[in-house]
Amino acid sequence: MGMNLTTAINIFCTKVAQERRIPFEITADPDPFYSESNIRYLEKKMEDYKAGRLKFAEHELIEE
């Protein structure tokens, strides 16, 4: 746009003051952690854990 950061922030703040809202839509993609498939996977793992079917293994990332 050819403007420096100070000018851009001043324009933004002026628009917010005039419109009393953020002058653009803010969106975010849903967090994949909370997807239905991951929730089902985690619930299955919890069932396996409670039933003693879940196997644990040490790996090199764990420091003592």
mmCIF file of N, CA, C and O in Angstrom, residues 4-56:
data_model
loop_
_atom_site.group_PDB
_atom_site.id
_atom_site.type_symbol
_atom_site.label_atom_id
_atom_site.label_comp_id
_atom_site.label_asym_id
_atom_site.label_seq_id
_atom_site.Cartn_x
_atom_site.Cartn_y
_atom_site.Cartn_z
ATOM 1 N N ASN A 4 3.850 3.597 5.807
ATOM 2 C CA ASN A 4 4.616 3.010 6.902
ATOM 3 C C ASN A 4 3.663 2.521 7.999
ATOM 4 O O ASN A 4 2.451 2.755 7.956
ATOM 5 N N LEU A 5 4.207 1.835 8.985
ATOM 6 C CA LEU A 5 3.408 1.235 10.048
ATOM 7 C C LEU A 5 2.659 2.292 10.862
ATOM 8 O O LEU A 5 1.496 2.099 11.215
ATOM 9 N N THR A 6 3.292 3.412 11.137
ATOM 10 C CA THR A 6 2.648 4.470 11.920
ATOM 11 C C THR A 6 1.398 4.977 11.215
ATOM 12 O O THR A 6 0.338 5.139 11.838
ATOM 13 N N THR A 7 1.490 5.219 9.921
ATOM 14 C CA THR A 7 0.341 5.690 9.154
ATOM 15 C C THR A 7 -0.770 4.643 9.157
ATOM 16 O O THR A 7 -1.949 4.967 9.347
ATOM 17 N N ALA A 8 -0.400 3.376 8.962
ATOM 18 C CA ALA A 8 -1.395 2.300 8.943
ATOM 19 C C ALA A 8 -2.116 2.198 10.286
ATOM 20 O O ALA A 8 -3.347 2.045 10.337
ATOM 21 N N ILE A 9 -1.385 2.310 11.382
ATOM 22 C CA ILE A 9 -1.998 2.231 12.711
ATOM 23 C C ILE A 9 -2.894 3.441 12.966
ATOM 24 O O ILE A 9 -3.988 3.306 13.519
ATOM 25 N N ASN A 10 -2.461 4.608 12.534
ATOM 26 C CA ASN A 10 -3.294 5.807 12.698
ATOM 27 C C ASN A 10 -4.609 5.674 11.917
ATOM 28 O O ASN A 10 -5.675 6.027 12.424
ATOM 29 N N ILE A 11 -4.548 5.164 10.699
ATOM 30 C CA ILE A 11 -5.764 4.950 9.904
ATOM 31 C C ILE A 11 -6.668 3.942 10.598
ATOM 32 O O ILE A 11 -7.879 4.140 10.709
ATOM 33 N N PHE A 12 -6.080 2.849 11.076
ATOM 34 C CA PHE A 12 -6.852 1.823 11.783
ATOM 35 C C PHE A 12 -7.547 2.415 13.006
ATOM 36 O O PHE A 12 -8.744 2.217 13.212
ATOM 37 N N CYS A 13 -6.815 3.136 13.830
ATOM 38 C CA CYS A 13 -7.388 3.706 15.055
ATOM 39 C C CYS A 13 -8.486 4.721 14.737
ATOM 40 O O CYS A 13 -9.510 4.779 15.430
ATOM 41 N N THR A 14 -8.310 5.511 13.690
ATOM 42 C CA THR A 14 -9.334 6.471 13.278
ATOM 43 C C THR A 14 -10.614 5.746 12.870
ATOM 44 O O THR A 14 -11.720 6.137 13.257
ATOM 45 N N LYS A 15 -10.483 4.680 12.078
ATOM 46 C CA LYS A 15 -11.651 3.902 11.650
ATOM 47 C C LYS A 15 -12.353 3.259 12.846
ATOM 48 O O LYS A 15 -13.571 3.237 12.908
ATOM 49 N N VAL A 16 -11.589 2.720 13.793
ATOM 50 C CA VAL A 16 -12.187 2.120 14.983
ATOM 51 C C VAL A 16 -12.976 3.178 15.758
ATOM 52 O O VAL A 16 -14.104 2.930 16.190
ATOM 53 N N ALA A 17 -12.417 4.354 15.918
ATOM 54 C CA ALA A 17 -13.096 5.418 16.648
ATOM 55 C C ALA A 17 -14.360 5.874 15.918
ATOM 56 O O ALA A 17 -15.404 6.099 16.552
ATOM 57 N N GLN A 18 -14.299 5.980 14.596
ATOM 58 C CA GLN A 18 -15.464 6.433 13.826
ATOM 59 C C GLN A 18 -16.582 5.395 13.804
ATOM 60 O O GLN A 18 -17.758 5.726 13.961
ATOM 61 N N GLU A 19 -16.224 4.139 13.587
ATOM 62 C CA GLU A 19 -17.211 3.081 13.409
ATOM 63 C C GLU A 19 -17.563 2.348 14.699
ATOM 64 O O GLU A 19 -18.509 1.566 14.736
ATOM 65 N N ARG A 20 -16.750 2.562 15.745
ATOM 66 C CA ARG A 20 -16.931 1.882 17.035
ATOM 67 C C ARG A 20 -16.945 0.364 16.880
ATOM 68 O O ARG A 20 -17.724 -0.344 17.507
ATOM 69 N N ARG A 21 -16.079 -0.127 16.020
ATOM 70 C CA ARG A 21 -15.903 -1.560 15.784
ATOM 71 C C ARG A 21 -14.583 -1.753 15.057
ATOM 72 O O ARG A 21 -14.019 -0.814 14.517
ATOM 73 N N ILE A 22 -14.102 -2.990 15.046
ATOM 74 C CA ILE A 22 -12.920 -3.307 14.249
ATOM 75 C C ILE A 22 -13.363 -3.324 12.790
ATOM 76 O O ILE A 22 -14.339 -3.994 12.450
ATOM 77 N N PRO A 23 -12.686 -2.590 11.928
ATOM 78 C CA PRO A 23 -13.175 -2.410 10.555
ATOM 79 C C PRO A 23 -12.925 -3.582 9.600
ATOM 80 O O PRO A 23 -12.886 -3.405 8.394
ATOM 81 N N PHE A 24 -12.775 -4.764 10.128
ATOM 82 C CA PHE A 24 -12.641 -5.948 9.290
ATOM 83 C C PHE A 24 -13.025 -7.160 10.119
ATOM 84 O O PHE A 24 -13.084 -7.103 11.342
ATOM 85 N N GLU A 25 -13.335 -8.253 9.437
ATOM 86 C CA GLU A 25 -13.741 -9.472 10.119
ATOM 87 C C GLU A 25 -12.509 -10.240 10.584
ATOM 88 O O GLU A 25 -11.527 -10.356 9.849
ATOM 89 N N ILE A 26 -12.581 -10.746 11.794
ATOM 90 C CA ILE A 26 -11.491 -11.547 12.339
ATOM 91 C C ILE A 26 -11.978 -12.988 12.409
ATOM 92 O O ILE A 26 -12.998 -13.274 13.029
ATOM 93 N N THR A 27 -11.269 -13.869 11.738
ATOM 94 C CA THR A 27 -11.648 -15.280 11.746
ATOM 95 C C THR A 27 -10.417 -16.137 11.985
ATOM 96 O O THR A 27 -9.287 -15.702 11.787
ATOM 97 N N ALA A 28 -10.664 -17.350 12.402
ATOM 98 C CA ALA A 28 -9.580 -18.306 12.593
ATOM 99 C C ALA A 28 -10.091 -19.681 12.200
ATOM 100 O O ALA A 28 -11.273 -19.990 12.389
ATOM 101 N N ASP A 29 -9.230 -20.476 11.649
ATOM 102 C CA ASP A 29 -9.602 -21.847 11.343
ATOM 103 C C ASP A 29 -9.834 -22.586 12.643
ATOM 104 O O ASP A 29 -9.159 -22.330 13.648
ATOM 105 N N PRO A 30 -10.793 -23.508 12.641
ATOM 106 C CA PRO A 30 -11.020 -24.279 13.864
ATOM 107 C C PRO A 30 -9.765 -25.056 14.261
ATOM 108 O O PRO A 30 -8.995 -25.496 13.417
ATOM 109 N N ASP A 31 -9.578 -25.187 15.548
ATOM 110 C CA ASP A 31 -8.433 -25.922 16.070
ATOM 111 C C ASP A 31 -8.622 -27.404 15.774
ATOM 112 O O ASP A 31 -9.607 -28.000 16.218
ATOM 113 N N PRO A 32 -7.702 -28.033 15.029
ATOM 114 C CA PRO A 32 -7.865 -29.444 14.678
ATOM 115 C C PRO A 32 -7.865 -30.376 15.898
ATOM 116 O O PRO A 32 -8.357 -31.487 15.811
ATOM 117 N N PHE A 33 -7.353 -29.905 17.021
ATOM 118 C CA PHE A 33 -7.362 -30.730 18.231
ATOM 119 C C PHE A 33 -8.789 -31.101 18.621
ATOM 120 O O PHE A 33 -9.051 -32.180 19.125
ATOM 121 N N TYR A 34 -9.735 -30.184 18.385
ATOM 122 C CA TYR A 34 -11.114 -30.394 18.801
ATOM 123 C C TYR A 34 -11.994 -30.966 17.687
ATOM 124 O O TYR A 34 -13.215 -30.980 17.817
ATOM 125 N N SER A 35 -11.399 -31.478 16.625
ATOM 126 C CA SER A 35 -12.184 -32.088 15.555
ATOM 127 C C SER A 35 -12.854 -33.359 16.070
ATOM 128 O O SER A 35 -12.385 -33.998 17.020
ATOM 129 N N GLU A 36 -13.966 -33.730 15.432
ATOM 130 C CA GLU A 36 -14.698 -34.924 15.869
ATOM 131 C C GLU A 36 -13.828 -36.170 15.815
ATOM 132 O O GLU A 36 -13.862 -37.002 16.719
ATOM 133 N N SER A 37 -13.033 -36.287 14.754
ATOM 134 C CA SER A 37 -12.199 -37.488 14.619
ATOM 135 C C SER A 37 -11.139 -37.557 15.719
ATOM 136 O O SER A 37 -10.869 -38.634 16.249
ATOM 137 N N ASN A 38 -10.562 -36.431 16.100
ATOM 138 C CA ASN A 38 -9.552 -36.449 17.154
ATOM 139 C C ASN A 38 -10.190 -36.723 18.513
ATOM 140 O O ASN A 38 -9.619 -37.448 19.337
ATOM 141 N N ILE A 39 -11.373 -36.169 18.757
ATOM 142 C CA ILE A 39 -12.063 -36.432 20.021
ATOM 143 C C ILE A 39 -12.370 -37.919 20.140
ATOM 144 O O ILE A 39 -12.170 -38.534 21.198
ATOM 145 N N ARG A 40 -12.840 -38.550 19.044
ATOM 146 C CA ARG A 40 -13.109 -39.997 19.066
ATOM 147 C C ARG A 40 -11.827 -40.775 19.340
ATOM 148 O O ARG A 40 -11.816 -41.727 20.111
ATOM 149 N N TYR A 41 -10.717 -40.356 18.710
ATOM 150 C CA TYR A 41 -9.419 -41.009 18.917
ATOM 151 C C TYR A 41 -9.004 -40.912 20.385
ATOM 152 O O TYR A 41 -8.590 -41.906 20.996
ATOM 153 N N LEU A 42 -9.134 -39.729 20.967
ATOM 154 C CA LEU A 42 -8.738 -39.535 22.363
ATOM 155 C C LEU A 42 -9.634 -40.325 23.316
ATOM 156 O O LEU A 42 -9.156 -40.889 24.305
ATOM 157 N N GLU A 43 -10.940 -40.372 23.010
ATOM 158 C CA GLU A 43 -11.836 -41.158 23.848
ATOM 159 C C GLU A 43 -11.483 -42.641 23.791
ATOM 160 O O GLU A 43 -11.511 -43.334 24.804
ATOM 161 N N LYS A 44 -11.128 -43.135 22.605
ATOM 162 C CA LYS A 44 -10.718 -44.543 22.452
ATOM 163 C C LYS A 44 -9.443 -44.804 23.250
ATOM 164 O O LYS A 44 -9.325 -45.823 23.940
ATOM 165 N N LYS A 45 -8.485 -43.902 23.164
ATOM 166 C CA LYS A 45 -7.241 -44.065 23.926
ATOM 167 C C LYS A 45 -7.514 -44.064 25.426
ATOM 168 O O LYS A 45 -6.898 -44.817 26.176
ATOM 169 N N MET A 46 -8.438 -43.226 25.877
ATOM 170 C CA MET A 46 -8.766 -43.187 27.300
ATOM 171 C C MET A 46 -9.418 -44.501 27.724
ATOM 172 O O MET A 46 -9.119 -45.027 28.800
ATOM 173 N N GLU A 47 -10.302 -45.039 26.881
ATOM 174 C CA GLU A 47 -10.907 -46.343 27.181
ATOM 175 C C GLU A 47 -9.826 -47.420 27.279
ATOM 176 O O GLU A 47 -9.848 -48.243 28.197
ATOM 177 N N ASP A 48 -8.887 -47.415 26.325
ATOM 178 C CA ASP A 48 -7.790 -48.387 26.344
ATOM 179 C C ASP A 48 -6.945 -48.226 27.604
ATOM 180 O O ASP A 48 -6.529 -49.214 28.214
ATOM 181 N N TYR A 49 -6.683 -46.990 27.991
ATOM 182 C CA TYR A 49 -5.888 -46.716 29.197
ATOM 183 C C TYR A 49 -6.593 -47.267 30.439
ATOM 184 O O TYR A 49 -5.989 -47.964 31.249
ATOM 185 N N LYS A 50 -7.884 -46.970 30.558
ATOM 186 C CA LYS A 50 -8.627 -47.415 31.732
ATOM 187 C C LYS A 50 -8.752 -48.936 31.786
ATOM 188 O O LYS A 50 -8.813 -49.514 32.870
ATOM 189 N N ALA A 51 -8.767 -49.583 30.611
ATOM 190 C CA ALA A 51 -8.885 -51.045 30.556
ATOM 191 C C ALA A 51 -7.523 -51.730 30.636
ATOM 192 O O ALA A 51 -7.445 -52.951 30.621
ATOM 193 N N GLY A 52 -6.441 -50.942 30.708
ATOM 194 C CA GLY A 52 -5.103 -51.523 30.799
ATOM 195 C C GLY A 52 -4.555 -52.025 29.473
ATOM 196 O O GLY A 52 -3.593 -52.776 29.458
ATOM 197 N N ARG A 53 -5.150 -51.621 28.367
ATOM 198 C CA ARG A 53 -4.701 -52.082 27.047
ATOM 199 C C ARG A 53 -3.703 -51.136 26.389
ATOM 200 O O ARG A 53 -3.146 -51.450 25.355
ATOM 201 N N LEU A 54 -3.470 -49.991 26.980
ATOM 202 C CA LEU A 54 -2.578 -49.003 26.378
ATOM 203 C C LEU A 54 -1.149 -49.318 26.770
ATOM 204 O O LEU A 54 -0.832 -49.489 27.945
ATOM 205 N N LYS A 55 -0.273 -49.421 25.785
ATOM 206 C CA LYS A 55 1.131 -49.730 26.035
ATOM 207 C C LYS A 55 1.944 -48.433 26.026
ATOM 208 O O LYS A 55 1.780 -47.590 25.166
ATOM 209 N N PHE A 56 2.806 -48.296 27.008
ATOM 210 C CA PHE A 56 3.672 -47.132 27.110
ATOM 211 C C PHE A 56 5.098 -47.541 26.786
ATOM 212 O O PHE A 56 5.520 -48.657 27.085
#
